[in-house]
PDB file of C-alpha atoms in Angstrom:
ATOM      1  CA  MET A   5     -32.297-133.906-172.773  1.00  0.00           C
ATOM      2  CA  HIS A   6     -32.393-130.249-171.796  1.00  0.00           C
ATOM      3  CA  ARG A   7     -29.801-127.645-172.821  1.00  0.00           C
ATOM      4  CA  THR A   8     -26.906-127.337-170.421  1.00  0.00           C
ATOM      5  CA  ILE A   9     -23.842-125.244-169.792  1.00  0.00           C
ATOM      6  CA  PHE A  10     -21.928-127.798-171.892  1.00  0.00           C
ATOM      7  CA  THR A  11     -24.103-127.196-174.973  1.00  0.00           C
ATOM      8  CA  THR A  12     -24.353-123.393-174.688  1.00  0.00           C
ATOM      9  CA  PRO A  13     -22.125-121.814-177.371  1.00  0.00           C
ATOM     10  CA  VAL A  14     -19.445-119.314-176.300  1.00  0.00           C
ATOM     11  CA  VAL A  15     -20.146-119.979-172.599  1.00  0.00           C
ATOM     12  CA  ASN A  16     -18.807-123.525-172.906  1.00  0.00           C
ATOM     13  CA  THR A  17     -15.619-122.295-174.620  1.00  0.00           C
ATOM     14  CA  LEU A  18     -14.974-119.676-171.931  1.00  0.00           C
ATOM     15  CA  LEU A  19     -15.678-122.111-169.098  1.00  0.00           C
ATOM     16  CA  ARG A  20     -13.438-124.741-170.627  1.00  0.00           C
ATOM     17  CA  ALA A  21     -10.549-122.255-170.679  1.00  0.00           C
ATOM     18  CA  PHE A  22     -11.301-121.244-167.079  1.00  0.00           C
ATOM     19  CA  SER A  23     -11.548-124.888-165.946  1.00  0.00           C
ATOM     20  CA  VAL A  24      -8.276-125.939-167.564  1.00  0.00           C
ATOM     21  CA  GLY A  25      -6.508-122.908-166.066  1.00  0.00           C
ATOM     22  CA  PHE A  26      -7.983-123.332-162.581  1.00  0.00           C
ATOM     23  CA  LEU A  27      -7.196-127.048-162.387  1.00  0.00           C
ATOM     24  CA  ARG A  28      -3.636-126.425-163.554  1.00  0.00           C
ATOM     25  CA  LEU A  29      -3.077-123.547-161.100  1.00  0.00           C
ATOM     26  CA  THR A  30      -4.405-125.563-158.161  1.00  0.00           C
ATOM     27  CA  GLY A  31      -2.234-128.573-158.962  1.00  0.00           C
ATOM     28  CA  TRP A  32      -4.863-130.992-160.284  1.00  0.00           C
ATOM     29  CA  LYS A  33      -3.797-133.494-162.917  1.00  0.00           C
ATOM     30  CA  LEU A  34      -6.161-135.084-165.421  1.00  0.00           C
ATOM     31  CA  ASP A  35      -5.786-138.572-166.757  1.00  0.00           C
ATOM     32  CA  GLY A  36      -7.552-140.454-169.515  1.00  0.00           C
ATOM     33  CA  ALA A  37     -10.078-139.445-172.126  1.00  0.00           C
ATOM     34  CA  LEU A  38     -13.420-140.649-173.373  1.00  0.00           C
ATOM     35  CA  PRO A  39     -12.585-143.552-175.685  1.00  0.00           C
ATOM     36  CA  ALA A  40     -13.522-143.197-179.336  1.00  0.00           C
ATOM     37  CA  GLY A  41     -17.006-144.470-180.051  1.00  0.00           C
ATOM     38  CA  GLN A  42     -18.169-144.143-176.437  1.00  0.00           C
ATOM     39  CA  ASP A  43     -20.046-140.848-176.821  1.00  0.00           C
ATOM     40  CA  LYS A  44     -23.008-142.305-174.946  1.00  0.00           C
ATOM     41  CA  CYS A  45     -22.175-143.956-171.638  1.00  0.00           C
ATOM     42  CA  VAL A  46     -22.749-143.999-167.912  1.00  0.00           C
ATOM     43  CA  LEU A  47     -19.942-142.461-165.861  1.00  0.00           C
ATOM     44  CA  ILE A  48     -19.498-143.747-162.336  1.00  0.00           C
ATOM     45  CA  ALA A  49     -18.731-140.792-160.060  1.00  0.00           C
ATOM     46  CA  ALA A  50     -16.779-142.142-157.134  1.00  0.00           C
ATOM     47  CA  PRO A  51     -15.840-141.586-154.481  1.00  0.00           C
ATOM     48  CA  HIS A  52     -18.579-139.021-153.746  1.00  0.00           C
ATOM     49  CA  THR A  53     -17.980-137.585-150.269  1.00  0.00           C
ATOM     50  CA  SER A  54     -18.263-133.792-150.484  1.00  0.00           C
ATOM     51  CA  ASN A  55     -20.208-130.874-151.957  1.00  0.00           C
ATOM     52  CA  TRP A  56     -16.909-129.909-153.632  1.00  0.00           C
ATOM     53  CA  ASP A  57     -17.299-132.922-155.929  1.00  0.00           C
ATOM     54  CA  LEU A  58     -19.806-131.073-158.129  1.00  0.00           C
ATOM     55  CA  PRO A  59     -17.720-128.011-159.073  1.00  0.00           C
ATOM     56  CA  TYR A  60     -14.641-130.171-159.612  1.00  0.00           C
ATOM     57  CA  THR A  61     -16.667-132.627-161.705  1.00  0.00           C
ATOM     58  CA  LEU A  62     -17.958-129.789-163.879  1.00  0.00           C
ATOM     59  CA  MET A  63     -14.437-128.420-164.399  1.00  0.00           C
ATOM     60  CA  VAL A  64     -13.020-131.857-165.205  1.00  0.00           C
ATOM     61  CA  ALA A  65     -15.891-132.418-167.655  1.00  0.00           C
ATOM     62  CA  PHE A  66     -15.090-129.147-169.418  1.00  0.00           C
ATOM     63  CA  ALA A  67     -11.371-129.960-169.518  1.00  0.00           C
ATOM     64  CA  LEU A  68     -12.028-133.443-170.960  1.00  0.00           C
ATOM     65  CA  ARG A  69     -14.657-132.096-173.406  1.00  0.00           C
ATOM     66  CA  LEU A  70     -17.499-134.168-172.013  1.00  0.00           C
ATOM     67  CA  ASN A  71     -21.231-133.489-172.299  1.00  0.00           C
ATOM     68  CA  ILE A  72     -22.389-134.614-168.883  1.00  0.00           C
ATOM     69  CA  TYR A  73     -25.667-134.802-167.074  1.00  0.00           C
ATOM     70  CA  TRP A  74     -25.648-135.658-163.377  1.00  0.00           C
ATOM     71  CA  MET A  75     -28.183-136.798-160.811  1.00  0.00           C
ATOM     72  CA  GLY A  76     -28.796-134.875-157.604  1.00  0.00           C
ATOM     73  CA  LYS A  77     -31.291-134.973-154.776  1.00  0.00           C
ATOM     74  CA  ALA A  78     -34.491-133.062-155.547  1.00  0.00           C
ATOM     75  CA  GLN A  79     -33.960-130.641-152.626  1.00  0.00           C
ATOM     76  CA  ILE A  80     -31.117-128.832-154.410  1.00  0.00           C
ATOM     77  CA  PHE A  81     -33.455-128.122-157.337  1.00  0.00           C
ATOM     78  CA  ARG A  82     -35.904-126.086-155.237  1.00  0.00           C
ATOM     79  CA  PHE A  83     -36.573-122.443-156.081  1.00  0.00           C
ATOM     80  CA  PRO A  84     -34.553-120.371-156.828  1.00  0.00           C
ATOM     81  CA  PHE A  85     -31.761-122.830-157.683  1.00  0.00           C
ATOM     82  CA  GLY A  86     -33.647-125.266-159.935  1.00  0.00           C
ATOM     83  CA  PRO A  87     -33.050-123.584-163.314  1.00  0.00           C
ATOM     84  CA  VAL A  88     -29.346-123.069-162.548  1.00  0.00           C
ATOM     85  CA  MET A  89     -28.883-126.675-161.416  1.00  0.00           C
ATOM     86  CA  ARG A  90     -30.588-127.973-164.567  1.00  0.00           C
ATOM     87  CA  TRP A  91     -28.429-125.684-166.715  1.00  0.00           C
ATOM     88  CA  LEU A  92     -25.378-127.172-164.984  1.00  0.00           C
ATOM     89  CA  GLY A  93     -26.583-130.581-166.235  1.00  0.00           C
ATOM     90  CA  GLY A  94     -28.555-131.624-163.173  1.00  0.00           C
ATOM     91  CA  ILE A  95     -31.442-134.069-163.116  1.00  0.00           C
ATOM     92  CA  ALA A  96     -33.550-134.043-159.950  1.00  0.00           C
ATOM     93  CA  VAL A  97     -33.960-137.396-158.188  1.00  0.00           C
ATOM     94  CA  GLN A  98     -36.623-138.068-155.554  1.00  0.00           C
ATOM     95  CA  ARG A  99     -34.573-140.450-153.407  1.00  0.00           C
ATOM     96  CA  GLU A 100     -37.431-141.246-151.023  1.00  0.00           C
ATOM     97  CA  LYS A 101     -39.850-142.309-153.776  1.00  0.00           C
ATOM     98  CA  SER A 102     -39.777-145.503-155.743  1.00  0.00           C
ATOM     99  CA  ASN A 103     -39.923-144.471-159.357  1.00  0.00           C
ATOM    100  CA  ASN A 104     -38.770-145.732-162.689  1.00  0.00           C
ATOM    101  CA  LEU A 105     -35.540-143.740-162.754  1.00  0.00           C
ATOM    102  CA  VAL A 106     -33.547-146.509-164.440  1.00  0.00           C
ATOM    103  CA  ALA A 107     -35.961-146.839-167.368  1.00  0.00           C
ATOM    104  CA  ALA A 108     -36.370-143.066-167.776  1.00  0.00           C
ATOM    105  CA  SER A 109     -32.597-142.480-167.692  1.00  0.00           C
ATOM    106  CA  ALA A 110     -31.922-145.283-170.159  1.00  0.00           C
ATOM    107  CA  GLU A 111     -34.577-143.952-172.525  1.00  0.00           C
ATOM    108  CA  ALA A 112     -33.094-140.439-172.355  1.00  0.00           C
ATOM    109  CA  ILE A 113     -29.654-141.801-173.246  1.00  0.00           C
ATOM    110  CA  LYS A 114     -31.060-143.757-176.198  1.00  0.00           C
ATOM    111  CA  ALA A 115     -33.111-140.786-177.437  1.00  0.00           C
ATOM    112  CA  ALA A 116     -30.285-138.225-177.260  1.00  0.00           C
ATOM    113  CA  ASP A 117     -29.224-136.953-180.680  1.00  0.00           C
ATOM    114  CA  GLY A 118     -25.600-136.371-179.770  1.00  0.00           C
ATOM    115  CA  PRO A 119     -23.031-137.298-177.139  1.00  0.00           C
ATOM    116  CA  LEU A 120     -24.343-137.782-173.621  1.00  0.00           C
ATOM    117  CA  GLN A 121     -22.523-139.022-170.552  1.00  0.00           C
ATOM    118  CA  LEU A 122     -24.733-139.630-167.523  1.00  0.00           C
ATOM    119  CA  VAL A 123     -22.813-139.213-164.255  1.00  0.00           C
ATOM    120  CA  VAL A 124     -24.155-141.373-161.420  1.00  0.00           C
ATOM    121  CA  PRO A 125     -22.625-141.551-157.919  1.00  0.00           C
ATOM    122  CA  PRO A 126     -23.068-145.172-156.767  1.00  0.00           C
ATOM    123  CA  GLU A 127     -23.145-144.183-153.099  1.00  0.00           C
ATOM    124  CA  GLY A 128     -26.289-142.140-153.802  1.00  0.00           C
ATOM    125  CA  THR A 129     -25.264-139.717-151.027  1.00  0.00           C
ATOM    126  CA  ARG A 130     -22.284-137.761-149.687  1.00  0.00           C
ATOM    127  CA  SER A 131     -22.876-139.290-146.254  1.00  0.00           C
ATOM    128  CA  LYS A 132     -21.092-142.450-145.126  1.00  0.00           C
ATOM    129  CA  THR A 133     -22.728-145.470-146.646  1.00  0.00           C
ATOM    130  CA  ARG A 134     -21.876-149.136-146.569  1.00  0.00           C
ATOM    131  CA  TYR A 135     -23.512-150.239-149.818  1.00  0.00           C
ATOM    132  CA  TRP A 136     -23.417-148.872-153.327  1.00  0.00           C
ATOM    133  CA  LYS A 137     -26.691-148.417-155.147  1.00  0.00           C
ATOM    134  CA  THR A 138     -26.842-150.325-158.432  1.00  0.00           C
ATOM    135  CA  GLY A 139     -28.877-147.858-160.503  1.00  0.00           C
ATOM    136  CA  PHE A 140     -25.832-146.834-162.578  1.00  0.00           C
ATOM    137  CA  TYR A 141     -25.335-150.477-163.548  1.00  0.00           C
ATOM    138  CA  TRP A 142     -28.928-151.118-164.603  1.00  0.00           C
ATOM    139  CA  ILE A 143     -29.138-147.821-166.513  1.00  0.00           C
ATOM    140  CA  ALA A 144     -26.119-148.930-168.586  1.00  0.00           C
ATOM    141  CA  VAL A 145     -27.573-152.416-169.135  1.00  0.00           C
ATOM    142  CA  THR A 146     -31.006-151.049-170.132  1.00  0.00           C
ATOM    143  CA  ALA A 147     -29.585-148.340-172.417  1.00  0.00           C
ATOM    144  CA  GLU A 148     -27.083-150.829-173.859  1.00  0.00           C
ATOM    145  CA  VAL A 149     -24.171-148.482-173.250  1.00  0.00           C
ATOM    146  CA  PRO A 150     -20.859-149.064-171.478  1.00  0.00           C
ATOM    147  CA  ILE A 151     -19.831-147.809-168.067  1.00  0.00           C
ATOM    148  CA  VAL A 152     -16.790-145.534-167.898  1.00  0.00           C
ATOM    149  CA  MET A 153     -15.120-145.475-164.505  1.00  0.00           C
ATOM    150  CA  ALA A 154     -14.537-141.819-163.628  1.00  0.00           C
ATOM    151  CA  TYR A 155     -12.690-140.951-160.434  1.00  0.00           C
ATOM    152  CA  MET A 156     -11.505-138.091-158.268  1.00  0.00           C
ATOM    153  CA  ASP A 157      -8.616-138.692-155.885  1.00  0.00           C
ATOM    154  CA  TYR A 158      -8.236-135.665-153.596  1.00  0.00           C
ATOM    155  CA  PRO A 159      -4.939-136.544-151.828  1.00  0.00           C
ATOM    156  CA  ARG A 160      -3.134-136.906-155.159  1.00  0.00           C
ATOM    157  CA  LYS A 161      -5.210-134.172-156.868  1.00  0.00           C
ATOM    158  CA  LEU A 162      -5.855-136.606-159.690  1.00  0.00           C
ATOM    159  CA  SER A 163      -9.066-136.959-161.651  1.00  0.00           C
ATOM    160  CA  GLY A 164     -10.018-138.558-164.895  1.00  0.00           C
ATOM    161  CA  LEU A 165     -11.571-141.389-166.790  1.00  0.00           C
ATOM    162  CA  GLY A 166     -10.537-144.955-166.188  1.00  0.00           C
ATOM    163  CA  PRO A 167     -11.309-148.008-168.257  1.00  0.00           C
ATOM    164  CA  VAL A 168     -14.529-148.783-170.098  1.00  0.00           C
ATOM    165  CA  PHE A 169     -16.505-151.527-168.387  1.00  0.00           C
ATOM    166  CA  VAL A 170     -19.125-153.454-170.340  1.00  0.00           C
ATOM    167  CA  PRO A 171     -21.677-154.973-167.945  1.00  0.00           C
ATOM    168  CA  THR A 172     -22.106-158.723-168.315  1.00  0.00           C
ATOM    169  CA  GLY A 173     -25.454-158.945-166.507  1.00  0.00           C
ATOM    170  CA  ASP A 174     -23.810-160.793-163.590  1.00  0.00           C
ATOM    171  CA  ILE A 175     -24.027-157.846-161.212  1.00  0.00           C
ATOM    172  CA  GLU A 176     -22.327-159.526-158.254  1.00  0.00           C
ATOM    173  CA  ALA A 177     -19.207-160.465-160.226  1.00  0.00           C
ATOM    174  CA  ASP A 178     -19.173-157.129-162.057  1.00  0.00           C
ATOM    175  CA  MET A 179     -19.458-155.087-158.852  1.00  0.00           C
ATOM    176  CA  VAL A 180     -16.446-156.889-157.382  1.00  0.00           C
ATOM    177  CA  LYS A 181     -14.376-155.796-160.402  1.00  0.00           C
ATOM    178  CA  ILE A 182     -15.720-152.244-160.380  1.00  0.00           C
ATOM    179  CA  LYS A 183     -15.095-151.758-156.652  1.00  0.00           C
ATOM    180  CA  ALA A 184     -11.586-153.181-157.006  1.00  0.00           C
ATOM    181  CA  PHE A 185     -10.797-150.424-159.516  1.00  0.00           C
ATOM    182  CA  TYR A 186     -11.937-147.743-157.038  1.00  0.00           C
ATOM    183  CA  ALA A 187     -10.049-149.150-154.025  1.00  0.00           C
ATOM    184  CA  PRO A 188      -6.989-146.828-154.392  1.00  0.00           C
ATOM    185  CA  PHE A 189      -8.986-143.588-154.696  1.00  0.00           C
ATOM    186  CA  LYS A 190      -9.871-141.325-151.780  1.00  0.00           C
ATOM    187  CA  GLY A 191     -12.544-138.629-151.691  1.00  0.00           C
ATOM    188  CA  LYS A 192     -12.270-135.278-149.934  1.00  0.00           C
ATOM    189  CA  ASN A 193     -13.782-136.872-146.821  1.00  0.00           C
ATOM    190  CA  ALA A 194     -12.127-140.261-147.186  1.00  0.00           C
ATOM    191  CA  SER A 195     -13.796-141.817-144.119  1.00  0.00           C
ATOM    192  CA  GLN A 196     -17.180-141.472-145.868  1.00  0.00           C
ATOM    193  CA  PHE A 197     -16.236-143.916-148.627  1.00  0.00           C
ATOM    194  CA  ASP A 198     -16.499-147.614-147.789  1.00  0.00           C
ATOM    195  CA  HIS A 199     -14.873-149.989-150.278  1.00  0.00           C
ATOM    196  CA  ALA A 200     -16.699-153.025-148.873  1.00  0.00           C
TER     197      ALA A 200
END
């Protein structure tokens, strides 16, 4: 995977200090940590309802000492923002094209030399959506890594890492359990997040 803000020496130390200070000053609390031995995993990013989710996610990742990559729509990677977005850990996704994103993402996780947490928003959009996309699930299954349930609850100003979930291959039963975990959390625009 490409170099990011999280793997750039000195910069990552300064931004971690800034992130911890900013989150503390603005009243955000962090909960949980990446479990030992789970350096490679898929992080569910939910609920995803606002553009503010990205800067908060980056700060939480710094504070929790994660090495994240995240998926975003290809339009935000257009010139002149592309290099900056990639440096922030972004991976461009062509949402309108059918491509082998699951296989490519799983291969990147397997091939990574060090820790790598791939952040995937199951809604696939900030807009209101009724159904979650299942790419995050199949990436974890294909890469043979666990899913860590990350969350951001704006009303309580609480963010962190929940339990590790090991996919069984029975996606319908697993999705019921995963969605049940996310039921209490509300995004910045809570009406955009459907727990159904």
